[in-house]
Coordinates of C-alpha atoms and ligand atoms in Angstrom, one line a residue:
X1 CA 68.9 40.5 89.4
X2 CA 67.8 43.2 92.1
X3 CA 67.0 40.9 95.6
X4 CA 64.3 42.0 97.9
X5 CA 65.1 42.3 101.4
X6 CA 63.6 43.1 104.4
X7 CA 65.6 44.4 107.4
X8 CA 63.8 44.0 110.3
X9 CA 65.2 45.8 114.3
X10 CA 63.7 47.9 116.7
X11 CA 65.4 50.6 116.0
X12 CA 67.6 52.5 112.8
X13 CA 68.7 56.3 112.6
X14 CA 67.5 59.0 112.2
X15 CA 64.5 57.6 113.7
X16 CA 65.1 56.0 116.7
X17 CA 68.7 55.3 118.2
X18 CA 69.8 53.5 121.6
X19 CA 72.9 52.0 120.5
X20 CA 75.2 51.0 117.6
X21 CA 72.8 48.9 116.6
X22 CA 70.7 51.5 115.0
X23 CA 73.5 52.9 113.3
X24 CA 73.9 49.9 111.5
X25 CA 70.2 49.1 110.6
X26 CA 69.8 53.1 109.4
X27 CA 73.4 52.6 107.0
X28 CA 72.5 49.4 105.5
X29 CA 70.1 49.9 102.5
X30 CA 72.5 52.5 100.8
X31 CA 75.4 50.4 101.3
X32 CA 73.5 47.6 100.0
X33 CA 72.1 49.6 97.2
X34 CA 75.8 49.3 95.8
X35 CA 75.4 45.3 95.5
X36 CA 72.1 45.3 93.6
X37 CA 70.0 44.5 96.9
X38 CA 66.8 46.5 97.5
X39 CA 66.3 47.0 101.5
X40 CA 63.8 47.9 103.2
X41 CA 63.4 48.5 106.7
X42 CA 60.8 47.3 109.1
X43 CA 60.4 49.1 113.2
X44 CA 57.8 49.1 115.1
X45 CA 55.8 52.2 115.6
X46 CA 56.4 53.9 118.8
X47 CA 55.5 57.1 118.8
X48 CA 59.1 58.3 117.2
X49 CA 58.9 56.6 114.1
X50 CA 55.0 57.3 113.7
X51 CA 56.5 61.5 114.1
X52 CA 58.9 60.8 111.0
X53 CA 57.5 59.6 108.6
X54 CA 55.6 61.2 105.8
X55 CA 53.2 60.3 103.5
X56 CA 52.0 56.6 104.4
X57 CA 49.9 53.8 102.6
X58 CA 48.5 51.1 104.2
X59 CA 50.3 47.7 102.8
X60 CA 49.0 45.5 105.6
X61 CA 46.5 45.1 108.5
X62 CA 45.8 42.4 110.6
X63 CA 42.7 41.9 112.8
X64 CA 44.3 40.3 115.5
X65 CA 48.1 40.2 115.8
X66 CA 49.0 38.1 118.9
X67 CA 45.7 39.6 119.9
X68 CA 46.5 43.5 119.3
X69 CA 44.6 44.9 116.4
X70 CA 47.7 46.1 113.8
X71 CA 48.7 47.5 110.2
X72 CA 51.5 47.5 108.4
X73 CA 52.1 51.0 106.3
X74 CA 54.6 51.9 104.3
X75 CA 56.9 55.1 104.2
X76 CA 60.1 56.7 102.6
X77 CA 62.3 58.5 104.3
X78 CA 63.4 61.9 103.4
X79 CA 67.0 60.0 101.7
X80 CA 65.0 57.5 99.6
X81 CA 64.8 54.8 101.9
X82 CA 61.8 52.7 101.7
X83 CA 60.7 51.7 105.3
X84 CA 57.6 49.7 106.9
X85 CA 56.4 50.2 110.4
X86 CA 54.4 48.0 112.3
X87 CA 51.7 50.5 113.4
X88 CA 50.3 48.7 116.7
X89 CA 49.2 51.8 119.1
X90 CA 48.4 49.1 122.2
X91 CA 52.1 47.5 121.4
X92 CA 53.6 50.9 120.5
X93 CA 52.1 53.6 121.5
X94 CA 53.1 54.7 124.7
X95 CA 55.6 57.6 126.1
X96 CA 58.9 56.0 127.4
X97 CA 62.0 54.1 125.3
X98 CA 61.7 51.3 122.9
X99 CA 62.5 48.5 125.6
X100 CA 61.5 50.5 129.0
X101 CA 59.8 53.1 130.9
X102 CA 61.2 56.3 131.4
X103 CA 62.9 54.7 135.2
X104 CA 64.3 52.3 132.2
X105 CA 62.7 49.4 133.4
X106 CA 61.6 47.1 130.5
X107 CA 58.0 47.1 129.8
X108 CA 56.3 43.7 130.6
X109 CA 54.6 42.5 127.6
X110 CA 58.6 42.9 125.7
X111 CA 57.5 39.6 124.6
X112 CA 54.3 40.6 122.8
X113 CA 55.6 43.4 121.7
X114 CA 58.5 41.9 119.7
X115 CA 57.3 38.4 118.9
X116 CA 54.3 40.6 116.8
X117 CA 56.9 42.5 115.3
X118 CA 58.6 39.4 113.9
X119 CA 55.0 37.2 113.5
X120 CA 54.1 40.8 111.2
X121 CA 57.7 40.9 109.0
X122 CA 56.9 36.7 108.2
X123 CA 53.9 37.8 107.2
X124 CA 54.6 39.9 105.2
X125 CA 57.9 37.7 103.6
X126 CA 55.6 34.9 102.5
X127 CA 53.8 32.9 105.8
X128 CA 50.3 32.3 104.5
X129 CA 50.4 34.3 101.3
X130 CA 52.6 35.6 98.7
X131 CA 55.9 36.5 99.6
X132 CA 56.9 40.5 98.9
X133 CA 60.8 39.7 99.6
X134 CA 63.5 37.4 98.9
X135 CA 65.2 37.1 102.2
X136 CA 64.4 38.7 105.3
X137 CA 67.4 39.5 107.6
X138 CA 66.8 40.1 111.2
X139 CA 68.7 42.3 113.6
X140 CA 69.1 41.2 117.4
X141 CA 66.5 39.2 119.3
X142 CA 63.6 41.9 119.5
X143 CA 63.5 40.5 115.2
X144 CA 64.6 37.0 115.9
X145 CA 60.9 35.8 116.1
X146 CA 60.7 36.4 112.0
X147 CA 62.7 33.8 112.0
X148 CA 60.6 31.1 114.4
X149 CA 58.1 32.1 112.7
X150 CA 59.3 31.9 108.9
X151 CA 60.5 28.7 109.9
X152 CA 57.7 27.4 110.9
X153 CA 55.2 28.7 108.4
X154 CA 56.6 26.8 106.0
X155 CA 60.2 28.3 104.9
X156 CA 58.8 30.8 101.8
X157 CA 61.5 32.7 102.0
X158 CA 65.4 32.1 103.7
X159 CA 66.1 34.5 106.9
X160 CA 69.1 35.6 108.5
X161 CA 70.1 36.6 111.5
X162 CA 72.6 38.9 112.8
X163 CA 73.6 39.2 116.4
X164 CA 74.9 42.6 117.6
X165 CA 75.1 42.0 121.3
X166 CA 75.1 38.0 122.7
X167 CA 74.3 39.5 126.2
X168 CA 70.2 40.7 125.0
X169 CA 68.8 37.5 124.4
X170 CA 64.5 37.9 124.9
X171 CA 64.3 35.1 127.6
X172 CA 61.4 34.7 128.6
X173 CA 59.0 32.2 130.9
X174 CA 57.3 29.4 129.3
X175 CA 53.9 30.7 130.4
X176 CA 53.9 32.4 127.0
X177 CA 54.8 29.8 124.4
X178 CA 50.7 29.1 124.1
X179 CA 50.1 32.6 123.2
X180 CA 52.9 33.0 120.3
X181 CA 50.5 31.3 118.0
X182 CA 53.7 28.1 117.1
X183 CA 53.2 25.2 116.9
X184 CA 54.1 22.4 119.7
X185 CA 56.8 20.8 117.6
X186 CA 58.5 24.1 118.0
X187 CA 58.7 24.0 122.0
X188 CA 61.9 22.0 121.5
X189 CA 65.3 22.4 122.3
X190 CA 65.7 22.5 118.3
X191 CA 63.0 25.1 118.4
X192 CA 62.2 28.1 121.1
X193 CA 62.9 25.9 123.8
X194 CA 65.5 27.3 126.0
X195 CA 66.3 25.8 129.8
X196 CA 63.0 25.3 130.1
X197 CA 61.4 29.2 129.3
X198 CA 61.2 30.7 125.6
X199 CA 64.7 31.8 124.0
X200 CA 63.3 34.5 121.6
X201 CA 67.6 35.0 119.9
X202 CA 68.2 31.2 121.0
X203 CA 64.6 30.3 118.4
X204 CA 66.1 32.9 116.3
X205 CA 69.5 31.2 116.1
X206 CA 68.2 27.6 115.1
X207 CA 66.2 28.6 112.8
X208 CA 67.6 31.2 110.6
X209 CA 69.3 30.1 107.7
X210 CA 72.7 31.9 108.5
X211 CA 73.4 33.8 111.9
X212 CA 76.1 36.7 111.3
X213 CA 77.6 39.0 114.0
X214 CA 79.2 41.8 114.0
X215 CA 83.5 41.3 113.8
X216 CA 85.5 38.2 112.9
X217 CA 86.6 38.2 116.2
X218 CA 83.6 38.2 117.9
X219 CA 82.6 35.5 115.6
X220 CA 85.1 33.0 116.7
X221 CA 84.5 34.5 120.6
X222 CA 80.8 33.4 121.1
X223 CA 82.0 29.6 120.3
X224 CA 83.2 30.0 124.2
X225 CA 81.9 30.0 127.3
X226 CA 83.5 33.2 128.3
X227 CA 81.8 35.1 125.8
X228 CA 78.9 32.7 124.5
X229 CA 76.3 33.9 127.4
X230 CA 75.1 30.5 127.8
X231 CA 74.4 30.4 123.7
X232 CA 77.8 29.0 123.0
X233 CA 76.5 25.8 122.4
X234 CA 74.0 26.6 119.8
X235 CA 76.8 28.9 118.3
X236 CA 79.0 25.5 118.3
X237 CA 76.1 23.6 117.0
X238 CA 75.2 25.9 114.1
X239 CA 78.8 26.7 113.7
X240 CA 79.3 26.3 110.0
X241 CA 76.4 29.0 109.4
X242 CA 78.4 31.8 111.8
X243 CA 79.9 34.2 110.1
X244 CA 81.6 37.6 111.3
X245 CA 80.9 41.0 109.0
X246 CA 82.4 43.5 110.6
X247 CA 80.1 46.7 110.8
X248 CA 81.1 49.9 108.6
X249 CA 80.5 53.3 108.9
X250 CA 77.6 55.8 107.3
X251 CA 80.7 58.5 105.6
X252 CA 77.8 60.8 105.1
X253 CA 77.1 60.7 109.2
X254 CA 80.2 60.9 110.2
X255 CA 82.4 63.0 108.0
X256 CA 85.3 65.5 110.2
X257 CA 85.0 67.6 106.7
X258 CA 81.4 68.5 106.5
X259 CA 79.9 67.9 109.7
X260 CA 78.1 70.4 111.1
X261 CA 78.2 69.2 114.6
X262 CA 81.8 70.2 114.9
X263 CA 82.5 74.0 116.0
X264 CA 85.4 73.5 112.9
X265 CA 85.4 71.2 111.0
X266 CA 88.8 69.3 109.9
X267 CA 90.8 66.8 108.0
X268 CA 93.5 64.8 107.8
X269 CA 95.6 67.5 106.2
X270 CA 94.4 69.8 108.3
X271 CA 94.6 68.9 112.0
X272 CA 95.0 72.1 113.8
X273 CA 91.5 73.3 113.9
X274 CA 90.8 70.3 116.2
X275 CA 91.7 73.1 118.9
X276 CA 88.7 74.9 118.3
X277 CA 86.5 71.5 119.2
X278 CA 88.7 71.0 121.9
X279 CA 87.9 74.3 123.3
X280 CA 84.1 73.6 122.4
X281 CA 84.2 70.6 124.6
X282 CA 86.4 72.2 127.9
X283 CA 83.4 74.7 127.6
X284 CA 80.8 71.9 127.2
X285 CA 81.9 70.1 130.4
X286 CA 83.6 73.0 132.5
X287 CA 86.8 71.4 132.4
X288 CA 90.0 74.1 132.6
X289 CA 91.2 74.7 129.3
X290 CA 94.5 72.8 128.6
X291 CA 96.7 71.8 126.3
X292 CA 97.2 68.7 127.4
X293 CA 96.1 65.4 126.9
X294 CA 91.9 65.2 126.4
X295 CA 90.0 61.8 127.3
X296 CA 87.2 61.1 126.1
X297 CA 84.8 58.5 126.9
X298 CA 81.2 58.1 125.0
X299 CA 79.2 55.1 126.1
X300 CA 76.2 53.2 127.1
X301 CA 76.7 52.8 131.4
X302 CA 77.5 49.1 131.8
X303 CA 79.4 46.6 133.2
X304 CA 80.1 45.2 129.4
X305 CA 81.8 48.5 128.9
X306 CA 84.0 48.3 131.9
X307 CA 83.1 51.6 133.2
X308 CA 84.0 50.1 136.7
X309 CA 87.3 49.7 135.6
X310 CA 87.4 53.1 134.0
X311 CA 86.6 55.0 137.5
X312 CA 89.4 52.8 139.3
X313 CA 92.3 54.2 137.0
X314 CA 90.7 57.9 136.9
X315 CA 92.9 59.3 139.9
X316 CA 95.9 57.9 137.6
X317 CA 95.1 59.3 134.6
X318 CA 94.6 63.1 136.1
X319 CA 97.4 61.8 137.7
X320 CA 99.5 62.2 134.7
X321 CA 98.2 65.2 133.5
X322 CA 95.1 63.9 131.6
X323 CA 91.8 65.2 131.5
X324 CA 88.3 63.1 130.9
X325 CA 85.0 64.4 129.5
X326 CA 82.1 61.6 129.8
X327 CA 79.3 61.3 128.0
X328 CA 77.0 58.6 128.9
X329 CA 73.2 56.9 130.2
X330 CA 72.9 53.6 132.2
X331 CA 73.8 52.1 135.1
X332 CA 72.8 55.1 138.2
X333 CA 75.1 53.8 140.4
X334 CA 78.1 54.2 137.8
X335 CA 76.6 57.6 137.4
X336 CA 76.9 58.4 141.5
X337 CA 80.3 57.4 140.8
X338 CA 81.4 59.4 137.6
X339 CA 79.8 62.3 139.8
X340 CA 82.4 61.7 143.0
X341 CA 85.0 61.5 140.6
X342 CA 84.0 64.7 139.0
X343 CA 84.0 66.2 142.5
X344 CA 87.4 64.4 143.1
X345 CA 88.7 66.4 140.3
X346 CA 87.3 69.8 139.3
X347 CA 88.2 71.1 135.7
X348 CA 89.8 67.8 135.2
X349 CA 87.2 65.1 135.3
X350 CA 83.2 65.6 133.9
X351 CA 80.4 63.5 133.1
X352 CA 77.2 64.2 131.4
X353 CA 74.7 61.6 131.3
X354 CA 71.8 61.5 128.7
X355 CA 71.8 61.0 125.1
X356 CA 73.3 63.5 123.0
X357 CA 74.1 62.9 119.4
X358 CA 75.8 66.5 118.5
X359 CA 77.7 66.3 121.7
X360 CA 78.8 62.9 120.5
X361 CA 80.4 64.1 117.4
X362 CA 82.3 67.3 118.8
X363 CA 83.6 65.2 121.8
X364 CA 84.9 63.0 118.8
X365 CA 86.2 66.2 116.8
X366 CA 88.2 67.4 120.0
X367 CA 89.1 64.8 122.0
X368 CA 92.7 63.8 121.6
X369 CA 91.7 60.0 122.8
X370 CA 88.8 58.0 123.3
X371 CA 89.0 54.9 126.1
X372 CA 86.8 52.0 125.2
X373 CA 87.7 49.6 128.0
X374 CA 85.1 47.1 126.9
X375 CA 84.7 43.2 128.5
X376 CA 83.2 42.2 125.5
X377 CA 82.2 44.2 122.3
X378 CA 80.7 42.9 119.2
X379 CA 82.2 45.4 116.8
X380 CA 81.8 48.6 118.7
X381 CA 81.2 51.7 116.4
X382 CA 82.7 54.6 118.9
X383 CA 86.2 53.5 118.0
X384 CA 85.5 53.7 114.1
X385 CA 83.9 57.3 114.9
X386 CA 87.4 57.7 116.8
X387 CA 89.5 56.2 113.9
X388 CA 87.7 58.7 111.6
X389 CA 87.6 62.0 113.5
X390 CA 91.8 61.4 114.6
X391 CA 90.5 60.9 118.5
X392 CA 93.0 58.5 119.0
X393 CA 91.2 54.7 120.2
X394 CA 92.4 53.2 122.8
X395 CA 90.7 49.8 123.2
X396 CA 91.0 46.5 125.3
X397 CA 91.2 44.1 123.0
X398 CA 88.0 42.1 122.5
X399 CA 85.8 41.9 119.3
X400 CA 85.5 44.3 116.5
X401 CA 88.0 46.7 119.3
X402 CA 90.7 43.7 118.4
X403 CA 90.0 43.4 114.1
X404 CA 89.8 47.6 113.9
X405 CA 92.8 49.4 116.3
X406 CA 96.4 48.5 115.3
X407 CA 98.6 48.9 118.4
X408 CA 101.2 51.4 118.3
X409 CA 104.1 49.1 119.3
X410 CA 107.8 49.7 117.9
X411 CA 107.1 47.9 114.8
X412 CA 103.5 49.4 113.9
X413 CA 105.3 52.6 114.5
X414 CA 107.9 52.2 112.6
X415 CA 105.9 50.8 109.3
X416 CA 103.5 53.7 110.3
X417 CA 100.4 51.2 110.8
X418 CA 99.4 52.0 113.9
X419 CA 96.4 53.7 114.5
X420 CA 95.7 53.1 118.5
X421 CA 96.6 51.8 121.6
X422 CA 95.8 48.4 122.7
X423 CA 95.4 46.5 125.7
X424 CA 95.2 42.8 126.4
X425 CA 91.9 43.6 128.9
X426 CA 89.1 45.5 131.0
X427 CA 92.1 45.2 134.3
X428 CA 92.9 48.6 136.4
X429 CA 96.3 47.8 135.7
X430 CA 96.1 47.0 131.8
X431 CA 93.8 50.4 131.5
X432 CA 96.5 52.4 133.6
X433 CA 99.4 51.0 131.6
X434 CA 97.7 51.8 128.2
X435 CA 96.8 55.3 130.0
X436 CA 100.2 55.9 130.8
X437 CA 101.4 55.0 127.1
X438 CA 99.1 57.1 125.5
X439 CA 99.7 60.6 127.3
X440 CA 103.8 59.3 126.5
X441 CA 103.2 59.2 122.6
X442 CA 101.0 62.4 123.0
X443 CA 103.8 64.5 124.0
X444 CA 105.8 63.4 120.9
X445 CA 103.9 65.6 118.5
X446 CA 105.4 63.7 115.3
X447 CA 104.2 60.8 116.5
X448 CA 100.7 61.3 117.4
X449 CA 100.4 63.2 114.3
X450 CA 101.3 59.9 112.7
X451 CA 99.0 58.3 115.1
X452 CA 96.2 59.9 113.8
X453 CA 96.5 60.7 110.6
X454 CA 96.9 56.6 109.7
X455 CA 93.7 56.1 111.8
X456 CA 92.0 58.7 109.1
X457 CA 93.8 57.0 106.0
X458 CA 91.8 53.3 107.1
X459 CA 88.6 52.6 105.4
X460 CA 85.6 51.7 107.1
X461 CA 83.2 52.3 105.4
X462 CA 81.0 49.8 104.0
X463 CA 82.3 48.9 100.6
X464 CA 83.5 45.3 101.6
X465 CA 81.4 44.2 104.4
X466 CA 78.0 45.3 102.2
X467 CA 79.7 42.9 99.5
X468 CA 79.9 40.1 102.2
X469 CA 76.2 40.2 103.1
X470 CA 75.0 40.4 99.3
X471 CA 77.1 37.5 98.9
X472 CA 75.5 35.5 102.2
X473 CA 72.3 36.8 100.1
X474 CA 72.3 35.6 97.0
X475 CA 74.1 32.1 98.6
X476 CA 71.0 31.5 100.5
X477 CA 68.3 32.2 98.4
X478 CA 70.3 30.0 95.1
X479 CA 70.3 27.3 97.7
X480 CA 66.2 28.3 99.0
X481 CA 65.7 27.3 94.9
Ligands
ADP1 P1 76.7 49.8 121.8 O1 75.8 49.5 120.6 O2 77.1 48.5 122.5 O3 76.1 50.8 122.7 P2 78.6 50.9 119.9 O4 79.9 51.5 120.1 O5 78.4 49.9 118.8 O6 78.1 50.4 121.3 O7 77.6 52.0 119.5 C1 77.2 53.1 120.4 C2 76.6 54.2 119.5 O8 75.8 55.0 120.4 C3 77.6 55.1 118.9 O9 77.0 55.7 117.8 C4 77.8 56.2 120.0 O10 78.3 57.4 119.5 C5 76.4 56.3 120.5 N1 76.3 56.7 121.9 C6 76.5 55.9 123.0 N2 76.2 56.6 124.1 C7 75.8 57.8 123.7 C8 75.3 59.0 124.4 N3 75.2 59.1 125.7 N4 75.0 60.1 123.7 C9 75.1 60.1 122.3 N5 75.5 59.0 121.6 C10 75.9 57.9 122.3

């Protein structure tokens, strides 16, 4: 039997991307496809989405949504998938990101705008009327609120939610609870509750029927303080319902064969026009060309991704010959930084900052390594990207970085396994030693041959993981019955 499911986040590719997250979301429904589940996605409408899409019928429309008049329409994408967007031009509509202004501060009525969203997709699932789907699954707390609000309409249909990041959490004052439309039995710490304000993940988590995240390892990570943000306890609580599925890859994305973001394109066979992207990339960033050892680092600007730690053990790793091409947005006082240490090193350290999905790729087609020297990260997608295009990973190891880089120690070697470097954590000196191992196995050509071409033998892609959510699927609505 074909399941109905609606996927509901606040963003998916091609549409709108800030992060993995929409990766994931946009690769879903054809991997899903494979297991007899029919997705659809849900977004909101900022101006983006409402640009993409094509023909549109009106499937919903509500008079007062959280008081903001609103319609649901549906699309399809150019690829076949089926999409809804919650078309609400005073929640929406306005110039800026999904979360923020264009100075990237996030918009004040983030609660409205989200807890609508997720008030809209419940809706639409079953709350008050028929329900249109079998399960919805909700992505991240800016979708968490479908939840709250399934659960508390009466359960018609089970939800699930899946955490990408623990650190975003929609936490909120308690000034709005009266305007969410719940009712009081839900300001509880079994409900939205949260240290006295609204917890929009926290409501999210007790109330879904099953909370997933992103890696195995992560999984077992957020049952601690360390890495729980505070949620560790509802993660313990609720712990027989966490599950890690570690995030694939879209193949059709993010393909070294065929992609034509790639000034050559290449494969495992055939290594050696990697050159020609490394060349494409010295001439992107102004770094000298060289034949030696090309770093590359492609990342959002944050302390999570230990970008601090990166700019201590730069001078070391010019040092030793390496060179460093950044591309990244966030933090502007990491950026003021990546800029001295540009200036510190001409032709041999250089930082973009923006968002630039072709530069992305090529970095990845000609970059002999890419540093991920994350605190924490879920699953992380830029190492799989890395894994793919042969630009070595080398990872601290921490979530998804931990279940998806196999070290290249003496016995990985040997058995030809690995497909990375690892390092135990986000320290200057763990990053400097794992530096200085890296450029070593690059000047044994065998080697980081080997290196590279097991990283483009692994698979993953989303065969098994879309398996394990079809499975979570059909478990939960059997036991809805
Ligand atoms: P996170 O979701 O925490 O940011 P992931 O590694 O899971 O980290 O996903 C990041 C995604 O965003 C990847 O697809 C990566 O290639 C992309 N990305 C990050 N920063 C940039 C940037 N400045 N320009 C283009 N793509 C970027």
């Amino acid at each position: 039997m074909t399941l109905k499911v609606l996927s509901l986040a606040s963003e998916a590719v091609p549409l709108v991307k800030t992060g993995g997250l929409a990766d994931v979301v946009g690769a879903l429904p054809a991997a899903l496809a494979a297991e007899g589940v029919e997705m659809t996605t849900m977004l909101p409408g900022y101006p983006a989405v409402m640009r993409g899409l094509g023909r549109l019928r009106k499937v919903a429309s509500f008079d007062s949504l959280l008081g903001e008049p609103a319609r649901v329409v549906s699309a399809r994408l150019e690829d076949g998938r089926r999409l809804l967007v919650l078309d609400a031009p005073g929640l929406f509509q306005r110039d800026g990101g999904p979360y923020g202004d264009a100075t990237g501060a996030d918009w004040g009525d983030n609660w409205r705008r989200f807890a609508a969203f997720g008030l809209a997709a419940a809706q639409l699932a079953g709350v008050g009327g028929k329900p249109r789907f079998d399960l919805v699954h909700a992505h991240d707390w800016q979708a968490a609120m479908a939840c709250v609000y399934l659960r508390y309409g009466g359960r018609p249909v089970p939800s699930v939610l899946t955490i990408h990041n623990m650190a975003f959490q929609g936490y909120f004052g308690a000034d709005i609870f009266p305007r969410l439309g719940l009712p009081d039995a839900a300001w509880t710490m079994e409900g939205i509750e949260f240290h006295g304000g609204v917890g929009m993940l926290k409501g999210g988590m007790v109330c879904a029927d099953a909370i997933t995240t992103v890696s195995p390892t992560y999984a077992r990570e957020i049952h601690t303080a360390r890495f729980g943000m505070g949620l560790d306890g509802v993660v313990r609580a609720r712990s027989n319902l966490v599950e890690g599925i570690l995030n694939g890859i879209d193949r059709a994305e993010w393909n070294p064969s065929h992609d034509p973001r790639l000034a050559a394109p290449f494969d495992a066979q055939h290594l050696a026009p990697r050159r020609a992207n490394k060349r494409a990339i010295e001439q992107a960033f102004g770094l000298a060309k060289d034949e030696g050892p090309l770093f590359v680092v492609i990342s959002r600007l944050t302390w999570q991704k230990g970008i601090d730690v990166l700019l201590e053990a730069v001078d070391h790793l010019v040092g030793l010959g390496g060179r460093l091409a950044l591309l990244g947005a966030g933090d502007p006082a990491l950026e003021g930084q990546l800029l001295e240490a540009a200036a510190r090193h001409p032709g041999r350290v250089a930082a973009k900052f923006g968002y630039d999905e072709p530069l992305s790729h090529l970095m990845q087609g000609g970059g002999d390594a890419i540093l991920i020297p994350s605190r924490f990260e879920p699953c992380g997608l830029t190492q799989l990207y890395g894994l793919a295009y042969g630009c070595v990973p080398v990872v601290a190891r921490t979530g998804g970085l931990a279940d998806t880089v196999i070290d290249a120690n003496a016995a990985a070697m040997a058995e030809q396994s690995a497909t990375g470097i690892v390092f135990s954590e986000a320290s200057y000196d763990e990053l400097s030693l794992a530096i200085t191992r890296t450029i070593r196995l690059y000047a044994d050509k065998t080697a980081w041959r080997r290196l590279q071409r097991s990283g483009m033998r692994a698979d993953f892609g989303w065969g098994a993981s879309a398996k394990a959510y079809a499975a979570l699927y059909r478990r939960l609505i059997e036991a809805a019955r």
